[in-house]
Coordinates of C-alpha atoms in Angstrom, one line a residue:
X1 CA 115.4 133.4 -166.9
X2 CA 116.2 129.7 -166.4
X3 CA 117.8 130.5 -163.6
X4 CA 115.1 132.5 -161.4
X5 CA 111.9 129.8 -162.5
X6 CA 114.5 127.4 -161.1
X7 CA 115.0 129.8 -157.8
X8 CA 111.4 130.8 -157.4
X9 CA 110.3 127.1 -157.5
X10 CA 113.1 125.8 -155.2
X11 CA 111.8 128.9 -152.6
X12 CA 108.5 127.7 -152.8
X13 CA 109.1 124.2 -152.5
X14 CA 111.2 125.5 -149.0
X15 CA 108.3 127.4 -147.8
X16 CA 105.7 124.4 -148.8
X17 CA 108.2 122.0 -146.8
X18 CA 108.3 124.8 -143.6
X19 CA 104.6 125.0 -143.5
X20 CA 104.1 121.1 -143.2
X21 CA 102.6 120.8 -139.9
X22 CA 105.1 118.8 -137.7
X23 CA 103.8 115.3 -136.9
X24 CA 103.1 114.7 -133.2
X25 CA 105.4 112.8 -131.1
X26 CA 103.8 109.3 -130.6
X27 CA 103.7 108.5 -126.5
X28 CA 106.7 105.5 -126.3
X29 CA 107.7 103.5 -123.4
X30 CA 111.5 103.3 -125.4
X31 CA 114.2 104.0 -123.0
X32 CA 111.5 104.9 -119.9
X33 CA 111.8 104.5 -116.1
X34 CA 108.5 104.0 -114.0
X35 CA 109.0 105.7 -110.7
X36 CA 106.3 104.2 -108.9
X37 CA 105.0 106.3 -105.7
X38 CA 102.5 104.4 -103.0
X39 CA 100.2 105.4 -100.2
X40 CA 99.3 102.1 -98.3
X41 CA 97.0 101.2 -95.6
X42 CA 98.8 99.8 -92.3
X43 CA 102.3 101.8 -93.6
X44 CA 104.0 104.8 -93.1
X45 CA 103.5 105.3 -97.3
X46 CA 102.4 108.3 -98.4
X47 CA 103.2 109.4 -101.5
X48 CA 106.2 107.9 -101.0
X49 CA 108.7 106.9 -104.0
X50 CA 108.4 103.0 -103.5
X51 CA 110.1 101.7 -106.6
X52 CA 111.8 102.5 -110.1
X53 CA 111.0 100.1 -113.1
X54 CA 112.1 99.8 -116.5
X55 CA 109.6 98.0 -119.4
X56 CA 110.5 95.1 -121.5
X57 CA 108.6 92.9 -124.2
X58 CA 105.3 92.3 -123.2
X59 CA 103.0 89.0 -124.7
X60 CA 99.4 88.2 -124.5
X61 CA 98.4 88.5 -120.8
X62 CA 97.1 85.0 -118.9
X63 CA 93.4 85.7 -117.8
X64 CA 95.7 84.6 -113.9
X65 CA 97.6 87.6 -114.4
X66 CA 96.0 90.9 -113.1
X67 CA 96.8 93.6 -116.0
X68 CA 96.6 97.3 -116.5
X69 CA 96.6 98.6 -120.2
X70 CA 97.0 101.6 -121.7
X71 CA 96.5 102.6 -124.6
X72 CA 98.3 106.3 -125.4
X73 CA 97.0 106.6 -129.1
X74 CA 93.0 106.7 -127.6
X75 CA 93.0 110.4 -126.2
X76 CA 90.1 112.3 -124.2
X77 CA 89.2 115.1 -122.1
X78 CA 91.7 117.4 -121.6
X79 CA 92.4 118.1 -117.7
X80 CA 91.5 121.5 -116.3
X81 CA 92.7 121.0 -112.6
X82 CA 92.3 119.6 -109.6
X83 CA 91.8 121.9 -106.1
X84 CA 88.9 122.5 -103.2
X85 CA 87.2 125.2 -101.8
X86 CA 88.0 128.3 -100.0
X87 CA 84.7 128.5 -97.5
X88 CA 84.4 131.3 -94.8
X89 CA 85.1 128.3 -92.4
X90 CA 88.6 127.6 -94.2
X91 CA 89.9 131.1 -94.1
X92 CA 88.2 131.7 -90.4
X93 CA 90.7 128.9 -89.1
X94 CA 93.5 129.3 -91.3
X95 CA 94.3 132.7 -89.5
X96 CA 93.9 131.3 -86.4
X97 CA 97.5 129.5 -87.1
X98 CA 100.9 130.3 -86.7
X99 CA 102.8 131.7 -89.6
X100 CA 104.5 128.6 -89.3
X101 CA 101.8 126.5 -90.2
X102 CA 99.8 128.8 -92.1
X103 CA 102.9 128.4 -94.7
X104 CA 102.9 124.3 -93.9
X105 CA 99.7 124.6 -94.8
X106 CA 100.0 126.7 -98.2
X107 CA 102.9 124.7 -99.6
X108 CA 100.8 121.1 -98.7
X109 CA 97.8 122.3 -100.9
X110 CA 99.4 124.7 -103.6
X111 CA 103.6 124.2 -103.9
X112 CA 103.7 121.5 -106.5
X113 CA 106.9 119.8 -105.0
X114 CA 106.6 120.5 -101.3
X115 CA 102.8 119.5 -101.8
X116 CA 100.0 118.5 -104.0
X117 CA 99.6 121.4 -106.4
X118 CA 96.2 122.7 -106.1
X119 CA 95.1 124.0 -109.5
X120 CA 91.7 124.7 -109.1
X121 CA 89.3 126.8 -106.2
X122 CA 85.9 127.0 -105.8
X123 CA 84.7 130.0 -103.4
X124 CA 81.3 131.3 -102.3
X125 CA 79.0 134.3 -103.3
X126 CA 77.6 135.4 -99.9
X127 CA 77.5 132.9 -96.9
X128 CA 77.1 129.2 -97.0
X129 CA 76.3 127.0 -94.2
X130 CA 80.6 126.3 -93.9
X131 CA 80.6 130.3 -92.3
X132 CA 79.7 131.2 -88.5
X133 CA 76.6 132.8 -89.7
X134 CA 74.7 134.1 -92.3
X135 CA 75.2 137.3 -94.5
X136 CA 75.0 139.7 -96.9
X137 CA 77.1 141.9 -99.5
X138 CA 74.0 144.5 -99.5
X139 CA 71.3 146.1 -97.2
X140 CA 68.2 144.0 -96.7
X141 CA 65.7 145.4 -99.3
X142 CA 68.4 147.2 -101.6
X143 CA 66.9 145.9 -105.3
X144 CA 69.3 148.3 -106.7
X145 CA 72.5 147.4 -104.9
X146 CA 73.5 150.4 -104.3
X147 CA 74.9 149.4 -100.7
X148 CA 76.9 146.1 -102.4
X149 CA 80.1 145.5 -100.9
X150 CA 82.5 142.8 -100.2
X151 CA 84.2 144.5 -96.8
X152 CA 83.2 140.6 -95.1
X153 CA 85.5 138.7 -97.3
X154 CA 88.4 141.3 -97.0
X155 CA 88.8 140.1 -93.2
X156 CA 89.6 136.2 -93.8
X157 CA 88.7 134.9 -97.3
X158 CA 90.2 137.1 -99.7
X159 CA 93.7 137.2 -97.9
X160 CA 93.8 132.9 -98.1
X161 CA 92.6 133.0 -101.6
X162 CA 95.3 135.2 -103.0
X163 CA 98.3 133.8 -100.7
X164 CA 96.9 129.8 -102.3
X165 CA 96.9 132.3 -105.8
X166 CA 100.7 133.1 -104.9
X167 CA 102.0 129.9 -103.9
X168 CA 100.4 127.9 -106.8
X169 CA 102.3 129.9 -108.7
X170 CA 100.3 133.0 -109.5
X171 CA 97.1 131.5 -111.2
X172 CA 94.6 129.4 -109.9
X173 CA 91.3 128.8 -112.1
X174 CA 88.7 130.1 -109.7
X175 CA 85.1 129.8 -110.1
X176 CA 82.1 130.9 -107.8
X177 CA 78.8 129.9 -106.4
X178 CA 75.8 131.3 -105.2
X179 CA 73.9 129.4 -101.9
X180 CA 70.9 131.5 -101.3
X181 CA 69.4 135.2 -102.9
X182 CA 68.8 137.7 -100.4
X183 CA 65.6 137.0 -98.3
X184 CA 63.1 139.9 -99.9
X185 CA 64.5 138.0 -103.2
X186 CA 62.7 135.0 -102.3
X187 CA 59.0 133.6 -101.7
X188 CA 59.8 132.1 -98.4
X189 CA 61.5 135.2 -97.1
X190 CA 64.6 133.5 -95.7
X191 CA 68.4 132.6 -96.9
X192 CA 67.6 129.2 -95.2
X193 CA 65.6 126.6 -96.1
X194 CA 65.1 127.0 -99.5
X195 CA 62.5 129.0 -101.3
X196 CA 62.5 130.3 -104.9
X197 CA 63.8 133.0 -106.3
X198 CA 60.8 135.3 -107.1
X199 CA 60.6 136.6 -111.1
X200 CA 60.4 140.4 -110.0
X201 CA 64.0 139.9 -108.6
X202 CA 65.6 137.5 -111.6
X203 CA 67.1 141.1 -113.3
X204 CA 68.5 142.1 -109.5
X205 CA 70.0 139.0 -108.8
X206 CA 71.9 138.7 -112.0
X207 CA 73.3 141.5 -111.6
X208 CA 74.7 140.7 -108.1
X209 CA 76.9 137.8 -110.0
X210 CA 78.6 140.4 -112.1
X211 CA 79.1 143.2 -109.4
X212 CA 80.4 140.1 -107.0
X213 CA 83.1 139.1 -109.7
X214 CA 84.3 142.8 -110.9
X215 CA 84.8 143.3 -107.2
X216 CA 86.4 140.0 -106.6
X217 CA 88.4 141.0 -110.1
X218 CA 89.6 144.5 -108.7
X219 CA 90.9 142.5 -105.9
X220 CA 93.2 140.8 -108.0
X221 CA 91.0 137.2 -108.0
X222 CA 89.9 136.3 -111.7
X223 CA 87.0 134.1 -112.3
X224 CA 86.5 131.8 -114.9
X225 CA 83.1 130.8 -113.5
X226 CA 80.1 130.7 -111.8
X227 CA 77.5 127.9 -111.5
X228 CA 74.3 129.4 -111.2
X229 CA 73.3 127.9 -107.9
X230 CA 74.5 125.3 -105.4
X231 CA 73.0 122.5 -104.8
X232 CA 69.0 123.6 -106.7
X233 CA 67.4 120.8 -105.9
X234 CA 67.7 120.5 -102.2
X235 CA 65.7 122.3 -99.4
X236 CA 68.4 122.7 -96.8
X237 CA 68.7 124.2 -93.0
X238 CA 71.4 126.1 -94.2
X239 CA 71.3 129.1 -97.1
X240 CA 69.6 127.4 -100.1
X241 CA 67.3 128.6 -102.9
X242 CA 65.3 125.6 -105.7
X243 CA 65.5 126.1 -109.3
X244 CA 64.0 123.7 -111.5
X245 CA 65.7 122.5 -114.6
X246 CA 62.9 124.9 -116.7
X247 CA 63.4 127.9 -114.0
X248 CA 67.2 127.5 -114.1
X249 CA 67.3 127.2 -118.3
X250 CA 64.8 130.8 -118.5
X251 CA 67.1 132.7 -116.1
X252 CA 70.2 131.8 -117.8
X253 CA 68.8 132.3 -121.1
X254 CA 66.6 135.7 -120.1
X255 CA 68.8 137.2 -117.2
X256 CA 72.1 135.7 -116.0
X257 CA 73.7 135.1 -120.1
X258 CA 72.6 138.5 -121.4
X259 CA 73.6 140.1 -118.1
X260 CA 77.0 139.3 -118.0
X261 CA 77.8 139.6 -121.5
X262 CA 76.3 143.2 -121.1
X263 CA 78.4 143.9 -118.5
X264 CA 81.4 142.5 -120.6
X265 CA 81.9 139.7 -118.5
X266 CA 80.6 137.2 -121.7
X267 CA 84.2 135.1 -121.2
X268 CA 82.9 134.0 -117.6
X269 CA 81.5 130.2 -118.2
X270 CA 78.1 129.3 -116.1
X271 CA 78.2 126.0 -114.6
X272 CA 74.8 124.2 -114.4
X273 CA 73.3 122.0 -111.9
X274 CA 75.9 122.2 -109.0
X275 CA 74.0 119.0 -107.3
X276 CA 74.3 115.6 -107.8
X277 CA 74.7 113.0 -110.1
X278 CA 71.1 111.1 -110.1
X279 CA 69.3 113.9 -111.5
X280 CA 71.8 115.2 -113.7
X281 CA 71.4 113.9 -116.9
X282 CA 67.5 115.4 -116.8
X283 CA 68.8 119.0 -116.1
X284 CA 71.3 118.3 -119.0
X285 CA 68.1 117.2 -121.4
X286 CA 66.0 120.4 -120.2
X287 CA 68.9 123.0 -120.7
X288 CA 71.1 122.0 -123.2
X289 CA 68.1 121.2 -125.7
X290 CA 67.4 125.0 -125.2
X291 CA 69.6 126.4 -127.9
X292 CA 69.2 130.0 -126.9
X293 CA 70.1 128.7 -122.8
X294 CA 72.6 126.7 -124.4
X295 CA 74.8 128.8 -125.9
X296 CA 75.6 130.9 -122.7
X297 CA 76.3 127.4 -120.5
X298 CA 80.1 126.0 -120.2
X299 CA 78.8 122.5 -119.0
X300 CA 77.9 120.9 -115.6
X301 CA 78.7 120.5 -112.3
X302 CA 78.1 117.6 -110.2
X303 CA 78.0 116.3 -106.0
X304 CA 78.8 113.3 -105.1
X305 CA 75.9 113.3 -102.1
X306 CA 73.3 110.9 -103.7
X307 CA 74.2 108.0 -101.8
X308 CA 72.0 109.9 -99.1
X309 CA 69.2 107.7 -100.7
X310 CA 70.6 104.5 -99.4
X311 CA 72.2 103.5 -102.9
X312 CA 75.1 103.3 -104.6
X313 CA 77.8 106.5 -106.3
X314 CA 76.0 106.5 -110.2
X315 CA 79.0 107.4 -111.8
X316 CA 77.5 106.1 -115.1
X317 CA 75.1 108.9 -115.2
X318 CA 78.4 111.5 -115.9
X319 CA 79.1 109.3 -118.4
X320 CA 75.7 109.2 -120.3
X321 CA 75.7 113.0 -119.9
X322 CA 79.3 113.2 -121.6
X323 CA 77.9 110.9 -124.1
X324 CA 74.7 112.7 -124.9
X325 CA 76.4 116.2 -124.9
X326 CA 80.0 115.6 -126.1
X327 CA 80.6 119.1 -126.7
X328 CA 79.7 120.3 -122.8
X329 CA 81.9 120.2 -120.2
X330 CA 82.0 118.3 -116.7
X331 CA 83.2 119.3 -113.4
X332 CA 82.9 117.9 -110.3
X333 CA 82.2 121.2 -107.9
X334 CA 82.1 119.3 -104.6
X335 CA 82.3 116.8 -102.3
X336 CA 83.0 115.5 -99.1
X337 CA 83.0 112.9 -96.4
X338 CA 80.0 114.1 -94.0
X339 CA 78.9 113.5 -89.9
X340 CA 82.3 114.7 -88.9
X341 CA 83.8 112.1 -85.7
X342 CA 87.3 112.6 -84.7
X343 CA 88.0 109.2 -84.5
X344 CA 87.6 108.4 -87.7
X345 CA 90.7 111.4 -88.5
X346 CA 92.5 108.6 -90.2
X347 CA 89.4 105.8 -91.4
X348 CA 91.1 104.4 -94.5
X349 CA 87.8 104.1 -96.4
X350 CA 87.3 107.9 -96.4
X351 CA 90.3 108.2 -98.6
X352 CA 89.1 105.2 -100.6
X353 CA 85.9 107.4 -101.2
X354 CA 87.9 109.8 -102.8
X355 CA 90.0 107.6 -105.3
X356 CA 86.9 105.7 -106.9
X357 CA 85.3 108.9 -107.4
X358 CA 88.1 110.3 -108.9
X359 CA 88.9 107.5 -111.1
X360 CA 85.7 106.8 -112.3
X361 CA 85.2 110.6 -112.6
X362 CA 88.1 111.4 -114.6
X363 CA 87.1 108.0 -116.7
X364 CA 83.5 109.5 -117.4
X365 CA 84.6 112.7 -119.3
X366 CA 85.2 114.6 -116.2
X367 CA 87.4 117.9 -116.5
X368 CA 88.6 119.2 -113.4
X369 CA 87.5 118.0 -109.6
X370 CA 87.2 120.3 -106.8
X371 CA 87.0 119.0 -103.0
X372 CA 85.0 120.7 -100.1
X373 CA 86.6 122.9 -97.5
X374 CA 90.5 122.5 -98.0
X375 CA 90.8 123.1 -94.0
X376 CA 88.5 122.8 -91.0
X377 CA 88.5 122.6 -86.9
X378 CA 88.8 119.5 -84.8
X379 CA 85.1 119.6 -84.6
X380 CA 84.9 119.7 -88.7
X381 CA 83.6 123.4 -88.5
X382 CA 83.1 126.2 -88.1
X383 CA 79.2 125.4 -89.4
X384 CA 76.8 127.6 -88.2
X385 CA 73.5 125.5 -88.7
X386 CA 75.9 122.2 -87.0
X387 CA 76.6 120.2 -90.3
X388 CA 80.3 119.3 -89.3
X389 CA 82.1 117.6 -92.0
X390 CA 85.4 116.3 -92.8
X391 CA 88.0 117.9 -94.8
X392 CA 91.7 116.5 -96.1
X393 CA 93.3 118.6 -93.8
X394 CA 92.3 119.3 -90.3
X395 CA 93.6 122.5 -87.3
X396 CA 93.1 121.3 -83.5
X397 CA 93.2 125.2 -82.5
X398 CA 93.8 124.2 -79.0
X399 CA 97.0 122.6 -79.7
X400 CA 97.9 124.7 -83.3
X401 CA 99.0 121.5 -85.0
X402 CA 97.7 120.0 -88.8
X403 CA 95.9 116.8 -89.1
X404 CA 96.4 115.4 -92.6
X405 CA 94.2 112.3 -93.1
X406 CA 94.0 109.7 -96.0
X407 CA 91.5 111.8 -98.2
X408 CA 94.9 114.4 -98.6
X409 CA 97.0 111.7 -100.0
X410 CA 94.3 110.1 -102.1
X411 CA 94.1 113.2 -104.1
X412 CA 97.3 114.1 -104.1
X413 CA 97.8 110.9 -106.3
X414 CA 96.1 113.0 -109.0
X415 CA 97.0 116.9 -108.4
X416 CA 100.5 116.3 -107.5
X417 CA 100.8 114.4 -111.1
X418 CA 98.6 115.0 -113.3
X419 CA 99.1 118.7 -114.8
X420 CA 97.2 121.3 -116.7
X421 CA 96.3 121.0 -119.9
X422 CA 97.1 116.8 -119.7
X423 CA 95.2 114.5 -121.7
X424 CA 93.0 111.7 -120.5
X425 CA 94.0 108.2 -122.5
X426 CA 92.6 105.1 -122.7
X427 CA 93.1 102.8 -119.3
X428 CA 91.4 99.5 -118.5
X429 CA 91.9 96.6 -115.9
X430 CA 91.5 93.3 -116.0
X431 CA 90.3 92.9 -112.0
X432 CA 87.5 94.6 -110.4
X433 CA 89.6 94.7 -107.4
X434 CA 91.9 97.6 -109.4
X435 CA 90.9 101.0 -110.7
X436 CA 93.0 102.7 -112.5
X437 CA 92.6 106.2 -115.2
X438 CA 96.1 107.7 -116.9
X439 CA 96.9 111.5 -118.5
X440 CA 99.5 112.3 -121.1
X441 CA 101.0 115.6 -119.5
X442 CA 102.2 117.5 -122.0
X443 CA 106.2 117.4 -121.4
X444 CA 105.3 113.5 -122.6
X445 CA 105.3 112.5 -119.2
X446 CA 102.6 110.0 -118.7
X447 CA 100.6 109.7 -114.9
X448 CA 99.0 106.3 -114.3
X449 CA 96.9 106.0 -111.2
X450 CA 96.0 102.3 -109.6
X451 CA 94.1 101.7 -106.5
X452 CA 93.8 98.2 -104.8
X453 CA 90.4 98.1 -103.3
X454 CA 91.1 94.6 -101.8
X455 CA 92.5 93.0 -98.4
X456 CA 95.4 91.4 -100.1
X457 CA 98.6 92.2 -102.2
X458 CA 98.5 92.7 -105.8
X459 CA 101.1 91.7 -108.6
X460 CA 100.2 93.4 -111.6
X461 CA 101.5 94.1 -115.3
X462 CA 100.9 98.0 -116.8
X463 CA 101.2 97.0 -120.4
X464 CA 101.4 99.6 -123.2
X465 CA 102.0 98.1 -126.8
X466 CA 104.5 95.7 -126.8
X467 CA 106.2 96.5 -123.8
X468 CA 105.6 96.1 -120.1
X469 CA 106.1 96.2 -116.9
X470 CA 105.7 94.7 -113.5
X471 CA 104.6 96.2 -110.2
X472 CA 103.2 95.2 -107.1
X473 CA 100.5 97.4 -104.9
X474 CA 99.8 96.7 -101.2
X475 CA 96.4 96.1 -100.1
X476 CA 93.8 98.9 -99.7
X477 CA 96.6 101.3 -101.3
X478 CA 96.9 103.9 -104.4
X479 CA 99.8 104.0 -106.6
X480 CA 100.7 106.9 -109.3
X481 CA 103.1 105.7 -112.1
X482 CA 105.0 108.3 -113.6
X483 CA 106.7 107.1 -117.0

């Protein structure tokens, strides 16, 4: 009898011990290289392996010294991907390649190691002003959608979407937007130029997002999400429709929420917003405060456009959202450098754009980033209403070569090293003229991004704990350390 207590106690001690929950690995810097890779201003660096480090003890920094910590115990927002769109104006010049470049092209965006590893893509529902004109998946008039199809996108778009699906690996988290209703939806009667979407069409119009993604589904192209409009506020020349933060909170709570999850598509998240970051934080107060809108609404998406005002990127306002509404997530859904001008293919501050967004971005809460068009023309088109833009990569279709400018290599600093499902941790500098943001990957590789802003040279430590070490950054450069 002695003999099984002492049996059935030593079991469950064994199964007590098994079902401890394993402590996680602490991030060290014990027995670490630091491959350092640099893209430099005035170089031929880009993304180019520029050094190997080791770390060793590390004191109290002199306030001389320029300093990055990092701190890997003080973790964040896990990372959700980082990718651009797929416009009609992409996929209308991508086929105009050779196969050649068409697969240069795919493997610089979404091969991991030949490229940058594109994670994310954001696509349209209908036309935007990046198509060479306006259209529609259903007859003009057709409340009932009986005539919806998706025949336009099976021409260019849908082809390049699932060949960037294939070379990323087979999965890219894709999520959709909306520029305008259909015209008889609205009380301006017209894609363009804005207008409202009237009330006797909410119930219609939801129910174009769910046919749009069970199509887009059948073609073998899940979606994760939709925002529920691009860009609400603005009264464009191109396809545009305004909702106000009250109009957009009662047809997500009374049509767009309910409708999808009737038509089992409740796992789909709905971005808010879609526009930029000055008037963010009020859409966030006026929907989020709306349990019953609420509960349907993933989080928010942002533009980086509101320097159009004359002032300053208000990065602080992503912040004060995340703040506010920890529990909500943030994307940013688009941006790019506008008033397209071929000789400025390789202006250095254009990728600069791109890095202090990014940084101060990814340091505000932000989950995932998403470009603009990932490829457009040497006149930064196709646009049919003449808003030529840049993109990372350009095609001069006359000569059938790739243009890669600055903005490519900027990002590529984040997507080629930072992976899904990484962890944001703490990172601060100790001079304005650096910017730097780290993630923990999760094979316990840790990605530290620094940019030099300045004209000169920079010597700087990257301390963690007790340990450091010591790297220097060119002027106007970005650096990814990889330890």
């Amino acid at each position: 009898m002695k003999n099984n207590s002492l049996k059935i106690l030593c079991f469950l001690f064994s199964v007590a011990a098994f079902a401890q929950p394993k402590a996680k690995k602490e991030f060290t810097t014990n027995g670490k290289k630091v491959t350092v890779y640099t893209t430099a201003e005035n170089s031929n660096l880009r993304l180019t392996s520029t050094d190997n480090l080791t770390f060793s003890a590390s004191k109290q920094p002199l306030e001389v010294e320029s300093s990055v910590f990092v701190e890997p115990s003080k973790k964040f927002q896990t990372f959700m991907g980082i990718g651009g769109a797929i416009t009609d104006a992409s996929a209308e010049i991508f086929a105009k390649l050779s196969k050649e470049k068409q697969q240069e092209f795919l493997n610089a965006y979404y091969d991991a190691q030949k490229g940058i590893g594109y994670s994310l893509l954001r696509t349209t529902i209908q036309s935007s002003d990046f198509s060479s004109g306006s259209y529609s998946y259903i007859k003009e008039g057709d409340k009932d959608l009986k005539t919806f199809s998706i025949e336009h996108d099976r021409q260019f778009r849908i082809p390049l979407i699932k060949q960037a699906i294939a070379k990323a690996g087979g999965k890219l988290t894709t999520y959709v937007a909306p520029w305008s209703p259909n015209a008889f939806m609205k009380d301006n009667k017209n894609v363009l130029k804005g207008g409202t979407l009237l009330p006797e069409y909410y119930q219609t119009w939801a129910n174009f997002y769910a046919k749009f993604i069970k199509e887009y589904e059948k073609e073998g192209i899940p979606i994760w999400g939709t925002s529920t409009q691009n860009e609400p506020m603005a009264v464009q020349t191109w396809e545009s429709c305004i909702y106000t933060a009250e109009a957009e909170r009662d047809f997500i709570k009374n049509f767009l929420g309910p409708t999808l999850k009737k038509e089992k598509l409740g796992d789909v998240k709905i971005i808010v917003w879609d526009h930029n970051r000055d008037l963010m934080n009020y859409r966030a107060n006026v929907i989020y405060s709306d349990p019953e809108a609420s509960k349907y609404v993933w989080g928010m998406g942002f533009h980086w456009y509101e320097t159009w005002s004359g002032g300053a990127s208000m990065f602080d306002n992503v912040g004060k959202v995340n703040e506010a509404y920890p529990n909500k997530g943030l994307l940013f859904t688009e941006g790019c450098v506008e008033k397209f001008d071929a000789k400025k293919y390789q202006f250095w501050g254009n990728g600069e754009r791109y890095g202090i967004s990014m940084i101060n971005d990814f340091n505000n809460g932000t989950a995932g980033w998403t470009d603009w068009n990932i490829l457009l023309d040497q006149n930064g088109g196709p646009n049919h209403v003449g808003n030529f833009c840049f993109a990372p990569i350009h095609a001069d279709t006359t000569t059938g070569e790739l243009i890669y400018t600055p903005s490519y290599y900027y990002i590529g600093h984040f997507s080629k090293f930072i992976r899904l499902n990484a962890v944001r941790v703490s990172t601060a500098v100790s001079r304005s003229a650096l910017l730097s943001t780290s993630f923990l990957n999760t094979d316990g590789t840790m990605a530290t991004i620094v940019m030099n802003q300045s004209d000169k040279e920079i010597t700087y430590n990257l301390i963690i704990a007790a340990e450091k070490t010591v790297v220097k950054i060119p002027a106007h450069a970005i650096q990814t350390l990889v330890y």
